[in-house]
GROMACS .gro file of C-alpha atoms in nm:
model
  279
    1MET     CA    1   6.463   2.878  -1.077
    2SER     CA    2   6.349   2.860  -0.719
    3GLY     CA    3   6.128   3.167  -0.776
    4ALA     CA    4   5.966   3.010  -1.084
    5ARG     CA    5   5.891   2.695  -0.891
    6ARG     CA    6   5.728   2.898  -0.616
    7HIS     CA    7   5.512   3.084  -0.879
    8CYS     CA    8   5.366   2.757  -1.029
    9ARG     CA    9   5.209   2.630  -0.711
   10PRO     CA   10   4.990   2.317  -0.739
   11GLY     CA   11   4.699   2.501  -0.571
   12ALA     CA   12   4.683   2.764  -0.849
   13VAL     CA   13   4.662   2.496  -1.122
   14LEU     CA   14   4.382   2.317  -0.935
   15ALA     CA   15   4.181   2.641  -0.902
   16GLU     CA   16   4.213   2.703  -1.274
   17LEU     CA   17   4.087   2.351  -1.350
   18LEU     CA   18   3.790   2.400  -1.122
   19VAL     CA   19   3.699   2.729  -1.292
   20ALA     CA   20   3.727   2.564  -1.633
   21LEU     CA   21   3.501   2.276  -1.520
   22VAL     CA   22   3.238   2.517  -1.387
   23ILE     CA   23   3.239   2.716  -1.710
   24SER     CA   24   3.212   2.396  -1.916
   25SER     CA   25   2.919   2.276  -1.702
   26VAL     CA   26   2.735   2.606  -1.749
   27VAL     CA   27   2.791   2.600  -2.126
   28ALA     CA   28   2.676   2.236  -2.146
   29ALA     CA   29   2.362   2.313  -1.944
   30LEU     CA   30   2.278   2.608  -2.168
   31ALA     CA   31   2.335   2.400  -2.481
   32ALA     CA   32   2.116   2.120  -2.344
   33SER     CA   33   1.831   2.362  -2.264
   34VAL     CA   34   1.854   2.509  -2.615
   35MET     CA   35   1.842   2.161  -2.768
   36VAL     CA   36   1.543   2.060  -2.554
   37ALA     CA   37   1.357   2.377  -2.652
   38ALA     CA   38   1.437   2.318  -3.018
   39GLU     CA   39   1.317   1.957  -2.994
   40ARG     CA   40   0.992   2.071  -2.834
   41ARG     CA   41   0.937   2.323  -3.113
   42VAL     CA   42   0.999   2.056  -3.376
   43ARG     CA   43   0.758   1.816  -3.206
   44ALA     CA   44   0.493   2.086  -3.171
   45GLY     CA   45   0.537   2.178  -3.537
   46SER     CA   46   0.509   1.814  -3.637
   47ARG     CA   47   0.192   1.765  -3.433
   48SER     CA   48   0.045   2.082  -3.581
   49SER     CA   49   0.127   1.965  -3.934
   50GLU     CA   50  -0.029   1.625  -3.871
   51ALA     CA   51  -0.342   1.789  -3.731
   52VAL     CA   52  -0.376   2.020  -4.032
   53ARG     CA   53  -0.314   1.731  -4.271
   54LEU     CA   54  -0.588   1.521  -4.110
   55GLU     CA   55  -0.836   1.807  -4.124
   56GLN     CA   56  -0.755   1.877  -4.489
   57ASP     CA   57  -0.794   1.509  -4.579
   58VAL     CA   58  -1.136   1.493  -4.413
   59GLU     CA   59  -1.246   1.818  -4.576
   60LEU     CA   60  -1.134   1.708  -4.924
   61LEU     CA   61  -1.306   1.371  -4.888
   62LEU     CA   62  -1.636   1.523  -4.777
   63ARG     CA   63  -1.615   1.792  -5.045
   64SER     CA   64  -1.567   1.526  -5.312
   65GLU     CA   65  -1.861   1.320  -5.186
   66ILE     CA   66  -2.091   1.622  -5.166
   67ARG     CA   67  -1.993   1.746  -5.511
   68ALA     CA   68  -2.063   1.401  -5.660
   69SER     CA   69  -2.404   1.369  -5.492
   70LEU     CA   70  -2.749   1.476  -5.604
   71GLY     CA   71  -2.776   1.832  -5.478
   72ASP     CA   72  -3.136   1.805  -5.363
   73SER     CA   73  -3.072   1.483  -5.168
   74LEU     CA   74  -2.872   1.637  -4.882
   75LEU     CA   75  -3.027   1.574  -4.544
   76LEU     CA   76  -2.885   1.677  -4.207
   77ARG     CA   77  -2.894   1.426  -3.921
   78GLY     CA   78  -2.834   1.661  -3.633
   79ASP     CA   79  -2.534   1.885  -3.699
   80THR     CA   80  -2.267   1.612  -3.697
   81ALA     CA   81  -2.401   1.383  -3.973
   82LEU     CA   82  -2.500   1.437  -4.335
   83GLU     CA   83  -2.700   1.195  -4.548
   84LEU     CA   84  -2.685   1.211  -4.927
   85LEU     CA   85  -2.729   1.020  -5.250
   86ALA     CA   86  -2.370   0.957  -5.357
   87HIS     CA   87  -2.267   0.897  -5.716
   88VAL     CA   88  -2.194   0.526  -5.779
   89GLY     CA   89  -2.132   0.536  -6.154
   90THR     CA   90  -2.263   0.575  -6.506
   91SER     CA   91  -2.312   0.339  -6.798
   92VAL     CA   92  -2.546   0.251  -7.086
   93ALA     CA   93  -2.792  -0.033  -7.130
   94CYS     CA   94  -2.630  -0.304  -7.343
   95SER     CA   95  -2.933  -0.533  -7.321
   96VAL     CA   96  -3.276  -0.489  -7.164
   97GLY     CA   97  -3.512  -0.750  -7.020
   98ALA     CA   98  -3.834  -0.727  -6.825
   99ARG     CA   99  -3.649  -0.649  -6.503
  100THR     CA  100  -3.285  -0.687  -6.603
  101LEU     CA  101  -3.018  -0.465  -6.751
  102THR     CA  102  -2.675  -0.570  -6.873
  103LEU     CA  103  -2.403  -0.306  -6.875
  104PRO     CA  104  -2.071  -0.301  -7.068
  105PRO     CA  105  -1.738  -0.377  -6.897
  106THR     CA  106  -1.530  -0.108  -6.731
  107GLN     CA  107  -1.225  -0.212  -6.935
  108THR     CA  108  -1.234  -0.226  -7.312
  109THR     CA  109  -1.005  -0.233  -7.611
  110GLY     CA  110  -1.202   0.062  -7.746
  111ALA     CA  111  -1.106   0.423  -7.690
  112THR     CA  112  -1.335   0.495  -7.394
  113PRO     CA  113  -1.514   0.253  -7.160
  114LEU     CA  114  -1.887   0.318  -7.133
  115SER     CA  115  -1.911   0.201  -6.771
  116ARG     CA  116  -1.741   0.402  -6.499
  117TRP     CA  117  -1.786   0.309  -6.133
  118ARG     CA  118  -1.675   0.495  -5.820
  119TYR     CA  119  -1.819   0.213  -5.611
  120THR     CA  120  -1.920  -0.143  -5.697
  121PRO     CA  121  -2.296  -0.154  -5.777
  122ALA     CA  122  -2.494  -0.331  -5.506
  123ALA     CA  123  -2.847  -0.417  -5.398
  124GLY     CA  124  -3.028  -0.118  -5.252
  125ASP     CA  125  -2.876   0.130  -5.498
  126LEU     CA  126  -3.103   0.360  -5.698
  127LEU     CA  127  -3.095   0.334  -6.075
  128TYR     CA  128  -3.193   0.619  -6.306
  129VAL     CA  129  -3.257   0.517  -6.669
  130TYR     CA  130  -3.360   0.746  -6.952
  131ASP     CA  131  -3.706   0.661  -7.085
  132THR     CA  132  -3.755   0.752  -7.451
  133ILE     CA  133  -4.136   0.737  -7.425
  134ALA     CA  134  -4.169   0.946  -7.109
  135ARG     CA  135  -3.880   1.165  -7.229
  136GLY     CA  136  -3.738   1.166  -6.880
  137TRP     CA  137  -3.552   0.960  -6.623
  138GLY     CA  138  -3.717   0.657  -6.469
  139ARG     CA  139  -3.617   0.558  -6.117
  140TYR     CA  140  -3.576   0.196  -6.006
  141LEU     CA  141  -3.454   0.014  -5.697
  142VAL     CA  142  -3.175  -0.239  -5.759
  143ASP     CA  143  -3.261  -0.585  -5.624
  144SER     CA  144  -2.926  -0.742  -5.710
  145ALA     CA  145  -2.605  -0.661  -5.895
  146ALA     CA  146  -2.351  -0.917  -6.016
  147SER     CA  147  -2.053  -0.948  -6.249
  148ARG     CA  148  -2.103  -1.184  -6.542
  149PHE     CA  149  -1.819  -1.316  -6.755
  150GLU     CA  150  -2.020  -1.455  -7.045
  151GLY     CA  151  -2.066  -1.211  -7.330
  152ALA     CA  152  -2.418  -1.317  -7.427
  153GLY     CA  153  -2.576  -1.022  -7.251
  154CYS     CA  154  -2.373  -0.769  -7.445
  155PRO     CA  155  -2.258  -0.905  -7.784
  156PRO     CA  156  -2.026  -0.711  -8.017
  157SER     CA  157  -2.323  -0.649  -8.250
  158THR     CA  158  -2.447  -0.383  -8.005
  159GLY     CA  159  -2.137  -0.175  -8.070
  160PHE     CA  160  -2.072  -0.130  -7.698
  161VAL     CA  161  -1.802  -0.399  -7.682
  162SER     CA  162  -1.547  -0.519  -7.935
  163ARG     CA  163  -1.481  -0.875  -8.048
  164SER     CA  164  -1.158  -0.861  -7.848
  165ASP     CA  165  -1.357  -0.778  -7.534
  166SER     CA  166  -1.583  -1.077  -7.603
  167VAL     CA  167  -1.286  -1.309  -7.653
  168LEU     CA  168  -1.118  -1.182  -7.336
  169ARG     CA  169  -1.444  -1.239  -7.146
  170ARG     CA  170  -1.431  -0.905  -6.975
  171PRO     CA  171  -1.679  -0.890  -6.686
  172LEU     CA  172  -2.018  -0.728  -6.752
  173THR     CA  173  -2.254  -0.594  -6.485
  174ARG     CA  174  -2.602  -0.747  -6.463
  175LEU     CA  175  -2.866  -0.559  -6.267
  176VAL     CA  176  -3.203  -0.688  -6.153
  177VAL     CA  177  -3.449  -0.417  -6.050
  178ALA     CA  178  -3.745  -0.445  -5.814
  179SER     CA  179  -4.014  -0.344  -6.067
  180ALA     CA  180  -4.068  -0.397  -6.438
  181LEU     CA  181  -3.877  -0.166  -6.668
  182SER     CA  182  -4.073   0.073  -6.885
  183SER     CA  183  -4.105  -0.009  -7.253
  184GLY     CA  184  -3.932   0.320  -7.316
  185VAL     CA  185  -3.607   0.182  -7.169
  186THR     CA  186  -3.420   0.048  -7.470
  187VAL     CA  187  -3.070  -0.063  -7.565
  188GLY     CA  188  -2.835   0.231  -7.550
  189ALA     CA  189  -3.029   0.414  -7.278
  190PRO     CA  190  -2.792   0.610  -7.051
  191ILE     CA  191  -2.806   0.523  -6.681
  192ARG     CA  192  -2.680   0.662  -6.356
  193MET     CA  193  -2.661   0.486  -6.021
  194VAL     CA  194  -2.661   0.652  -5.680
  195ARG     CA  195  -2.639   0.517  -5.326
  196ARG     CA  196  -2.775   0.657  -5.004
  197GLY     CA  197  -2.500   0.705  -4.750
  198ARG     CA  198  -2.434   0.887  -4.425
  199TRP     CA  199  -2.116   1.063  -4.315
  200GLY     CA  200  -2.088   1.152  -3.950
  201LEU     CA  201  -1.890   1.187  -3.630
  202VAL     CA  202  -1.890   0.857  -3.439
  203ARG     CA  203  -1.723   0.745  -3.118
  204GLY     CA  204  -1.505   0.438  -3.174
  205SER     CA  205  -1.437   0.139  -2.954
  206ASP     CA  206  -1.127   0.315  -2.816
  207LYS     CA  207  -1.347   0.609  -2.702
  208SER     CA  208  -1.197   0.844  -2.961
  209TRP     CA  209  -1.410   1.035  -3.211
  210GLU     CA  210  -1.369   0.972  -3.583
  211LEU     CA  211  -1.527   1.031  -3.922
  212ALA     CA  212  -1.733   0.727  -4.020
  213TYR     CA  213  -1.944   0.621  -4.318
  214ARG     CA  214  -2.263   0.417  -4.327
  215SER     CA  215  -2.404   0.283  -4.652
  216CYS     CA  216  -2.784   0.278  -4.665
  217ASP     CA  217  -3.047   0.133  -4.897
  218ALA     CA  218  -3.313   0.339  -5.071
  219PRO     CA  219  -3.567   0.317  -4.783
  220GLY     CA  220  -3.300   0.447  -4.545
  221HIS     CA  221  -3.191   0.133  -4.357
  222CYS     CA  222  -2.819   0.179  -4.287
  223ALA     CA  223  -2.539  -0.069  -4.226
  224ALA     CA  224  -2.287  -0.046  -3.942
  225SER     CA  225  -2.052   0.252  -3.930
  226GLN     CA  226  -1.713   0.210  -4.097
  227PRO     CA  227  -1.431   0.427  -3.955
  228VAL     CA  228  -1.261   0.647  -4.215
  229ALA     CA  229  -1.037   0.905  -4.045
  230GLY     CA  230  -0.950   1.030  -3.696
  231PRO     CA  231  -0.906   1.103  -3.417
  232LEU     CA  232  -1.126   1.412  -3.427
  233ALA     CA  233  -1.243   1.638  -3.147
  234ALA     CA  234  -1.570   1.566  -2.966
  235PRO     CA  235  -1.899   1.709  -3.096
  236ALA     CA  236  -1.898   1.979  -2.828
  237ASP     CA  237  -1.553   2.089  -2.952
  238SER     CA  238  -1.655   2.107  -3.322
  239GLY     CA  239  -1.492   1.781  -3.424
  240LEU     CA  240  -1.727   1.773  -3.724
  241ARG     CA  241  -2.019   2.000  -3.807
  242PHE     CA  242  -2.240   2.043  -4.113
  243ARG     CA  243  -2.466   2.329  -4.212
  244VAL     CA  244  -2.683   2.334  -4.524
  245MET     CA  245  -2.765   2.691  -4.617
  246PRO     CA  246  -3.091   2.802  -4.785
  247THR     CA  247  -2.885   2.879  -5.096
  248GLY     CA  248  -2.774   2.513  -5.115
  249GLU     CA  249  -2.420   2.572  -4.991
  250VAL     CA  250  -2.280   2.321  -4.742
  251ILE     CA  251  -2.050   2.450  -4.468
  252ILE     CA  252  -1.813   2.194  -4.317
  253ALA     CA  253  -1.617   2.246  -3.995
  254VAL     CA  254  -1.348   1.990  -3.904
  255ARG     CA  255  -1.126   1.984  -3.597
  256SER     CA  256  -0.881   1.711  -3.508
  257ALA     CA  257  -0.819   1.602  -3.150
  258GLN     CA  258  -0.463   1.730  -3.177
  259SER     CA  259  -0.581   2.074  -3.293
  260LEU     CA  260  -0.795   2.096  -2.981
  261VAL     CA  261  -0.492   2.018  -2.763
  262LEU     CA  262  -0.284   2.280  -2.946
  263GLY     CA  263  -0.563   2.538  -2.920
  264GLN     CA  264  -0.608   2.569  -3.298
  265ARG     CA  265  -0.937   2.672  -3.457
  266PRO     CA  266  -1.143   2.427  -3.664
  267LEU     CA  267  -1.090   2.410  -4.039
  268THR     CA  268  -1.397   2.555  -4.212
  269ALA     CA  269  -1.484   2.511  -4.581
  270THR     CA  270  -1.784   2.594  -4.799
  271VAL     CA  271  -1.902   2.363  -5.078
  272PRO     CA  272  -2.099   2.549  -5.351
  273PRO     CA  273  -2.455   2.436  -5.428
  274MET     CA  274  -2.493   2.138  -5.657
  275THR     CA  275  -2.723   2.101  -5.957
  276PRO     CA  276  -2.916   1.772  -5.961
  277ALA     CA  277  -2.787   1.549  -6.243
  278VAL     CA  278  -3.124   1.376  -6.284
  279PRO     CA  279  -3.475   1.498  -6.204
   0.00000   0.00000   0.00000
């Protein structure tokens, strides 16, 4: 018994505890470094995903706008802005006056509404109306556009609205144009409206760069820029670039600010040439 007590000295137990503590500290430090590295990888992956998502959203938006525009209306403003005649909507003439057109509602009890709008019609838009005498499309500048709830301008007798639509007082669109309509513009004439607009890279109030949109009237006077998406890289870093090729193709390059930080290349896409919908 005395030999056993001499073998289990208190100093030996203390040394073993110290060794165990050192090993535990080393293991904990290694585990912490692994966790930190994993967290950094997750954050980097998240930032990369957000950057790619932003670039794809910008590219899809611009592609949609370009595809819906008149192909021969594209105009570069430098290499970071593109002006175009964007599609506003289509309809038919429900009633025709000297300078006025009334269009059917966008909602109807019938199978298919005859008015479809991507944007709300507004003054300054361009109106194309088919002229039966000239056998072509007449072009007019919209002076004013308003919603009207009385059905007098488009009665059920025209066949473009139902009696239920008239009873429900569905809103019609009344357009006033700047010049007299041709006598060849009659009830039932198909119409298309377009709007001049400009998409470009603009520096915001917080000094970051972003995609912005400016609506313009037919003569080319544009309103203030409206921010749409960002932050993007600066112009010198290919935050947004347009190229219109001789074949009519539009090449878009988009780069988010985060992609620049991560060293990623800009997203590049090509939009095929468009065919003008109206002459």
